Every structure is written in C-alpha cells, then in structure tokens.
Short mmCIF file of C-alpha atoms in Angstrom, two decimals:
data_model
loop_
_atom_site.label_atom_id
_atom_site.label_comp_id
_atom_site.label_asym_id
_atom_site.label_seq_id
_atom_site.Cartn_x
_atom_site.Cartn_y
_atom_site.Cartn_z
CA UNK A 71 0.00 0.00 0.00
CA UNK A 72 2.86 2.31 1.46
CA UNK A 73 4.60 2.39 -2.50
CA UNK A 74 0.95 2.73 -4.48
CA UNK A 75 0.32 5.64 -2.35
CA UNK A 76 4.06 6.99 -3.25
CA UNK A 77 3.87 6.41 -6.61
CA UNK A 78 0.76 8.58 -7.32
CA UNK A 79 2.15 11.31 -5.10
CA UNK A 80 5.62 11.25 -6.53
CA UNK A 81 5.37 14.92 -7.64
CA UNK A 82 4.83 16.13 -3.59
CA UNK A 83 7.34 15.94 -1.04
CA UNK A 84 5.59 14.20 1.31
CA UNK A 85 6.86 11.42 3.70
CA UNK A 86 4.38 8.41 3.34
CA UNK A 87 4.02 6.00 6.42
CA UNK A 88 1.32 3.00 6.71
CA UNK A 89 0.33 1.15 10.24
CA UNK A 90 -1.23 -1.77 10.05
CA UNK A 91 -3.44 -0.68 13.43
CA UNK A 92 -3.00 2.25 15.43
CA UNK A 93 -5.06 4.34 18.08
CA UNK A 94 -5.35 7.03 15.95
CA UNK A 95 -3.78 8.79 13.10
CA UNK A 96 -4.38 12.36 13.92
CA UNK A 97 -3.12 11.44 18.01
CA UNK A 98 0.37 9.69 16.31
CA UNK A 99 0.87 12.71 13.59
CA UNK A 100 0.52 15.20 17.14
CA UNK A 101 2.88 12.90 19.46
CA UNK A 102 5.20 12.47 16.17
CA UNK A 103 5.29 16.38 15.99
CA UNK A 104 5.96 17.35 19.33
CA UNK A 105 8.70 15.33 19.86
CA UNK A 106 10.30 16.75 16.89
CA UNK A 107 10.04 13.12 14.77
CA UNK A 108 8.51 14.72 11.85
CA UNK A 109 9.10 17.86 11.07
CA UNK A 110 8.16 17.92 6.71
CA UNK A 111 4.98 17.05 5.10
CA UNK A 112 3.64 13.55 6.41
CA UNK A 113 0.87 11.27 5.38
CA UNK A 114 -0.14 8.22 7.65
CA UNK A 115 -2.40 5.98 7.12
CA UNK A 116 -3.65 3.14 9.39
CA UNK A 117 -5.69 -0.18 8.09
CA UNK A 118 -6.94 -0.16 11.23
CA UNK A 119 -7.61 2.34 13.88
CA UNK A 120 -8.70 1.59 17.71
CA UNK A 121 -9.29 4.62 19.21
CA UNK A 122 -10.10 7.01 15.93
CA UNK A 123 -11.48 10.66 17.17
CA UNK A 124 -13.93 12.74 15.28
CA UNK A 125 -14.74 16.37 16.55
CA UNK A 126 -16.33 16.96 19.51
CA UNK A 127 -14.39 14.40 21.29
CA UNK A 128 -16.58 11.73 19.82
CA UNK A 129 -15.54 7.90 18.51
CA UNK A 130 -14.86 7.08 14.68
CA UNK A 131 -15.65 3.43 14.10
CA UNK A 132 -12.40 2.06 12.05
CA UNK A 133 -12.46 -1.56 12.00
CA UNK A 134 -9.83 -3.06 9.80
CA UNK A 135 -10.61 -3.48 6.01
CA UNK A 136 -13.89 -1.51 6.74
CA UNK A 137 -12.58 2.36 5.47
CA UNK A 138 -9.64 4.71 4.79
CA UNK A 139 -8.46 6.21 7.83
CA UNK A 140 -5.78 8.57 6.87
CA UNK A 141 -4.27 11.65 8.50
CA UNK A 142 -2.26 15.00 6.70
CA UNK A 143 0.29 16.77 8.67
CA UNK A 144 1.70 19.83 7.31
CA UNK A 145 3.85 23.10 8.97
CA UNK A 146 3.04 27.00 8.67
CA UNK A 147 4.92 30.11 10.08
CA UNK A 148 1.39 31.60 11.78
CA UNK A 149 -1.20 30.01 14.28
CA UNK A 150 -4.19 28.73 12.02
CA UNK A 151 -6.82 31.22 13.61
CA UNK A 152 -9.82 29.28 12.55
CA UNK A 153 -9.88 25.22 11.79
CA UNK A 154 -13.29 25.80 10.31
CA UNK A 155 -11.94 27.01 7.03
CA UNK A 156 -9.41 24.35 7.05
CA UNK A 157 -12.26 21.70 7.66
CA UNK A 158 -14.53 23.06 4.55
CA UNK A 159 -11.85 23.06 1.97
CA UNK A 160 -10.76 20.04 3.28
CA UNK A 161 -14.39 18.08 3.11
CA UNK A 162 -14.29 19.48 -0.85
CA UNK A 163 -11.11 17.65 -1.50
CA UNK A 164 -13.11 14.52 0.21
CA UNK A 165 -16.09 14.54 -2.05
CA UNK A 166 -14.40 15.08 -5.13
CA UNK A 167 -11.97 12.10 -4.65
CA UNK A 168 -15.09 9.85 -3.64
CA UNK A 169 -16.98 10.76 -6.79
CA UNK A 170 -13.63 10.14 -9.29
CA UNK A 171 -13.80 6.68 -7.79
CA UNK A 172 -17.52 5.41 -7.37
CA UNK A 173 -19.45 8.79 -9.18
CA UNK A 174 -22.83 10.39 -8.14
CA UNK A 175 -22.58 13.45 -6.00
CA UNK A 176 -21.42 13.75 -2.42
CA UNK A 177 -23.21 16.26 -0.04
CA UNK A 178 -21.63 18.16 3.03
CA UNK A 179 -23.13 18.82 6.31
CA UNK A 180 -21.80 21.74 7.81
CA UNK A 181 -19.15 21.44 8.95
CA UNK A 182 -17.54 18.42 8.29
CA UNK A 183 -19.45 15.09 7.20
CA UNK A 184 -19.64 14.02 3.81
CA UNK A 185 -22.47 12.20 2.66
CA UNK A 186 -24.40 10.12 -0.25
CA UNK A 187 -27.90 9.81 -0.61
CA UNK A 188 -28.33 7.18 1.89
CA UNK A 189 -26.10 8.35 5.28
CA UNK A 190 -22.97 9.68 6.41
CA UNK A 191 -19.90 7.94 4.41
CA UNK A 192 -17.04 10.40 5.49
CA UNK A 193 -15.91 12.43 8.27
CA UNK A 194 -13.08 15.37 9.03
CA UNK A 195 -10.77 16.47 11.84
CA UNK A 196 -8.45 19.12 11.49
CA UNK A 197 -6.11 20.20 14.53
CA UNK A 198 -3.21 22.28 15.20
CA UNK A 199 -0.66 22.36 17.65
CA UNK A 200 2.48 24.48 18.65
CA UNK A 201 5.80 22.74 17.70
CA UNK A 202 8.25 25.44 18.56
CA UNK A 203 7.84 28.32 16.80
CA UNK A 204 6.24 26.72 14.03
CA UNK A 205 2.31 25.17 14.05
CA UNK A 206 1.59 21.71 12.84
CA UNK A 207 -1.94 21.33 11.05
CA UNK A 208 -3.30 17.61 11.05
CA UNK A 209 -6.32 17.15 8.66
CA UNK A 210 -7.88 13.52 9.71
CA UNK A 211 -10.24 11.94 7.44
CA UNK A 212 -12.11 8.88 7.67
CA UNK A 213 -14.71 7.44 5.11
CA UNK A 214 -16.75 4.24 5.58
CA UNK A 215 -15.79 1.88 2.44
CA UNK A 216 -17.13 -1.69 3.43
CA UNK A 217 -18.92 -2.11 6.72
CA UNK A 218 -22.73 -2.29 6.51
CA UNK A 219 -23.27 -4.02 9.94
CA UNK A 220 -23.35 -0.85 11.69
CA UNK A 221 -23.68 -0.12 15.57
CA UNK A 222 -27.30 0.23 16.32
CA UNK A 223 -27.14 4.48 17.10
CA UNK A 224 -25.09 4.47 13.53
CA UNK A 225 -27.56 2.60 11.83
CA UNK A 226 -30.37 5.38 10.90
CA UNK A 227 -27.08 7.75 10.02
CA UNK A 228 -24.41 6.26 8.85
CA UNK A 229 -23.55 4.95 4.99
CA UNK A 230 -20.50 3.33 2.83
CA UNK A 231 -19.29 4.26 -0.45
CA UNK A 232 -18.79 0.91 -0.87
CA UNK A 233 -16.16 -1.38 -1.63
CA UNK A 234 -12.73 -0.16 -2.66
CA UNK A 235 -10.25 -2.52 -4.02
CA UNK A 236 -6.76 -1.19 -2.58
CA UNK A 237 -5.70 0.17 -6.00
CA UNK A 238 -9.17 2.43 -5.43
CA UNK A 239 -8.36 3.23 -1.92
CA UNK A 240 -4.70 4.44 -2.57
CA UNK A 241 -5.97 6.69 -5.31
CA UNK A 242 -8.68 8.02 -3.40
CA UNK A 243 -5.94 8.83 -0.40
CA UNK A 244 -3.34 10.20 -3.34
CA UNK A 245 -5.89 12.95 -4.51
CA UNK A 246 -6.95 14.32 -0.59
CA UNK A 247 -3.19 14.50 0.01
CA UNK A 248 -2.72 16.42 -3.58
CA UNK A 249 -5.40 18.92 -3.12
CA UNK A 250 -4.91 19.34 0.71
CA UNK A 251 -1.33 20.06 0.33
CA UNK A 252 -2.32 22.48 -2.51
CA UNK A 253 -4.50 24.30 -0.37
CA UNK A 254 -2.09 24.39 2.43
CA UNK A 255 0.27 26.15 -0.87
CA UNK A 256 -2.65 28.71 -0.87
CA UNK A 257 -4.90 28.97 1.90
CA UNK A 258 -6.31 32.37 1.05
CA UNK A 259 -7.59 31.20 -1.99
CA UNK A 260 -11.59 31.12 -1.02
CA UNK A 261 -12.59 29.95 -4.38
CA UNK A 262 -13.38 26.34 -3.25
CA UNK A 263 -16.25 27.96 -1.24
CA UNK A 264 -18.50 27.56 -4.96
CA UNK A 265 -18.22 23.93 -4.61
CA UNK A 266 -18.84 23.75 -0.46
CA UNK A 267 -21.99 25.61 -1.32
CA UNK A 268 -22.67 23.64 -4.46
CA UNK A 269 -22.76 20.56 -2.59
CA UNK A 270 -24.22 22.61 0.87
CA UNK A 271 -27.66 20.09 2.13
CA UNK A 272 -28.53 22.50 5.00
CA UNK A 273 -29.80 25.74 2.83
CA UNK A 274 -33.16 26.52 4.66
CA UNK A 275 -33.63 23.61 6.72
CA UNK A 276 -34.36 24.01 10.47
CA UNK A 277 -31.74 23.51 12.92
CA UNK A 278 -30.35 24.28 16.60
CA UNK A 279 -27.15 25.10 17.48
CA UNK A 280 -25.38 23.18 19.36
CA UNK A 281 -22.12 23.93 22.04
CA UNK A 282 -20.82 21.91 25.30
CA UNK A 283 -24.05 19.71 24.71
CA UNK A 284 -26.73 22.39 24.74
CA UNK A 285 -28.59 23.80 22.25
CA UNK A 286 -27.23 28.18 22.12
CA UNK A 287 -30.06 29.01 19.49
CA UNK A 288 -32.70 27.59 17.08
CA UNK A 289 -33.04 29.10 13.81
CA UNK A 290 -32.54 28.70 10.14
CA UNK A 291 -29.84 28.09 7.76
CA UNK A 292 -29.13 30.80 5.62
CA UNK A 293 -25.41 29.60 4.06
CA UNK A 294 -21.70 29.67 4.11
CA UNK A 295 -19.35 32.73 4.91
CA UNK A 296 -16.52 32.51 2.27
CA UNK A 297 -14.13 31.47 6.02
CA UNK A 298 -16.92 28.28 6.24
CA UNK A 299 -18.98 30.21 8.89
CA UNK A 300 -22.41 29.08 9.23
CA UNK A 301 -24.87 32.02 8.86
CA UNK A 302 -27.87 31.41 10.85
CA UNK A 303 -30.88 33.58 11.32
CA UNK A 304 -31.98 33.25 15.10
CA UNK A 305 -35.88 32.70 15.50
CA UNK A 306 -37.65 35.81 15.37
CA UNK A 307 -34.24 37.80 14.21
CA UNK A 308 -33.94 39.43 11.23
CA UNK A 309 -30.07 39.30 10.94
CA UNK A 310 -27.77 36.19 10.61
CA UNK A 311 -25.42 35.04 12.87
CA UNK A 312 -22.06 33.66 12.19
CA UNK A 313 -21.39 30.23 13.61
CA UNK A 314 -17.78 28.67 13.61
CA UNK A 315 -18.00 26.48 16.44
CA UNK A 316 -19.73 23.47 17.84
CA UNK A 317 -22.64 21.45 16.04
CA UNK A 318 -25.45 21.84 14.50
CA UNK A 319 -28.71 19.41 14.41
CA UNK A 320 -31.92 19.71 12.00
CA UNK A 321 -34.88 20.78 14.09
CA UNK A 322 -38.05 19.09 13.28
CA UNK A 323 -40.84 21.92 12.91
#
C-alpha cells in the first residue's frame, strides 16, 4: 500500500508512512510532531484504527478493512486562527476524490461530514498544535468503504461508499493529500467555497445550534461565509449570525 500511495504522489514531497493498526492517526501525527520526529509534510495511514477521534471528542468506528483512515500533517509560520476554514476546503477535497472513484454526488453537512444519498460515508478532523515556533496542522479523514453491519445508534445515520479494491483506496488517499497540500500552498484562496456551497444540504432547513451539549439558538440556515462560517438567522431575528464552532442538528418543525 505504502509504494501505491508513493507512486501517485511522486510529484509532492511528502513522507508516506502505513500502520497496520493504530489508536489514531491524527493522536500519532501530534505525538510524532511534538517530539520533533517529523518535522516535513507527512501522510499516515492506518488499516486499522482503535481509538479514531472525530470532533467533539466523539468515537470514529475504524475496524480493519472496513474504510480509509488517513491523517495530513503539514507546517506554517502563523497560528491557524480558525480550523473551520481548514475543515470546509478540506471536506471538498473529500467529495471530489469519492466521486472520481464510485461517481454520483457527495453532499456536506456543515461542517464536516460528507455524505451520499443514503447516510454519512465520510468524516473530518483538522487540529493544530504548537511545535516550537512553528504550528503543525493535522487534517484527519475517515470514510466508511465496506462495513454495513453498523452499531445500532449508527444505523439510521451512517452509509459506505462501498467497496474499494486497494488500488481504489490508494488513489482516493493520493488525490486528498494532492489537493490538501495544494490548499495548504494557498490557503487564502476562497474559491473552493463555490463547490462547499454547491454541494451545501442544509440551505433553509431548520436547525439548533449546538455547544458543550446544549442547544445556544434555534433558527434557520441561511449559508456559508466565504471562512466556512455558518450564517444562521436566530428565530424571530432578522439578521444572521455567524457560527464557527460546535454542532449543529436539524430541528423538526
């Protein structure tokens, strides 16, 4: 796997490195950084994962042979202010390398999940932490590729692509890395933000905002800030209000 994924990323100078099971990738590319063991561009990508995180502190189901379970660590000069603009461009590059393999049209839910027409396949964490006077961003992605047997509070929600042959899951990995790292070459560059909102499913819909557990405000979904803010209009408000934190949940009328 570790030389497919090389070979389609030859043109980036990025350190490849495959575990066959792991806690997590996104907790190993942080330990790796702070103790100064990687320092460049790194990819790595676990068959397995027992502990995978998604935001919020919550669990990513990553039994072996069952998805892609990759993380992207990369280096700037400056603090990354906001992870939510990080997290949008990032769920773009997701979708687009899901359809190249299987087709149809992926959907995002703000701000993070990507999904098909049946249930969440794929999922994003981005982090940063201080390494010296430098700031290591880790973009974590998961995406469900063969499991159907899911835990019974997954079951109305979650989805799979389907299965990947390793050939299909390499490539899929090769083009997140490719576009991520491009993005990290040009992070001001907003124009990504057609496709977020091209692919947007909460335009209109009802929701409540979620932080710590409990639900800030209840309003409706008006779209995207070109930063991946979530403009919502508070009930019985006539102005928007930018969300860039915590969740958000469609509220039944």
């Amino acid at each position: 796997m570790k030389e497919k994924i090389e070979e389609r990323l030859e043109d980036q100078d990025v350190q490849v490195i495959v575990y066959e099971t792991i806690d997590s990738t996104n907790a190993e590319a942080k330990r790796q950084a702070q103790s100064g063991a990687l320092s460049t561009p790194t990819l790595l990508v676990a068959k397995e994962q027992s502990a995978g995180r998604g935001r919020l502190g919550r669990n990513f189901l990553s039994r072996s042979g069952c998805g892609i379970y990759m993380s992207l660590l990369y280096f700037t000069g400056g603090e990354l202010k906001d992870a939510v603009s990080v997290t949008t461009a990032a769920a773009v590059c997701v979708a687009r390398a899901i359809e190249r393999q299987i087709g149809g049209k992926m959907r995002i839910k703000w701000v993070n999940d990507i999904y098909n027409r049946r249930g969440k396949v794929a999922g994003i964490l981005a982090e940063t932490v201080r390494v010296g006077e430098r700031y290591a961003v880790i973009v974590g992605v998961g995406i469900n590729t063969g499991q159907e047997d899911f835990p019974e509070e997954l079951v109305s929600i979650a989805s799979t692509v389907g299965e990947l042959d390793e050939m299909a899951r390499c490539q899929v990995i090769a083009d997140i890395t490719d576009a991520l790292l491009e993005h990290a070459e040009n992070c001001a560059d907003r124009t990504y933000m057609r496709e977020y909102r091209d692919r947007f499913m909460l335009m209109d819909k009802a929701v409540n905002v979620i932080k710590d557990g409990e639900t800030v405000m209840s309003g409706t979904v008006k779209g995207v800030d070109d930063e991946g803010g979530l403009l919502v209009m508070p009930l019985g408000e006539n102005q928007p209000v930018v969300i860039r934190s915590g969740e958000v949940s469609v509220r039944i009328k």
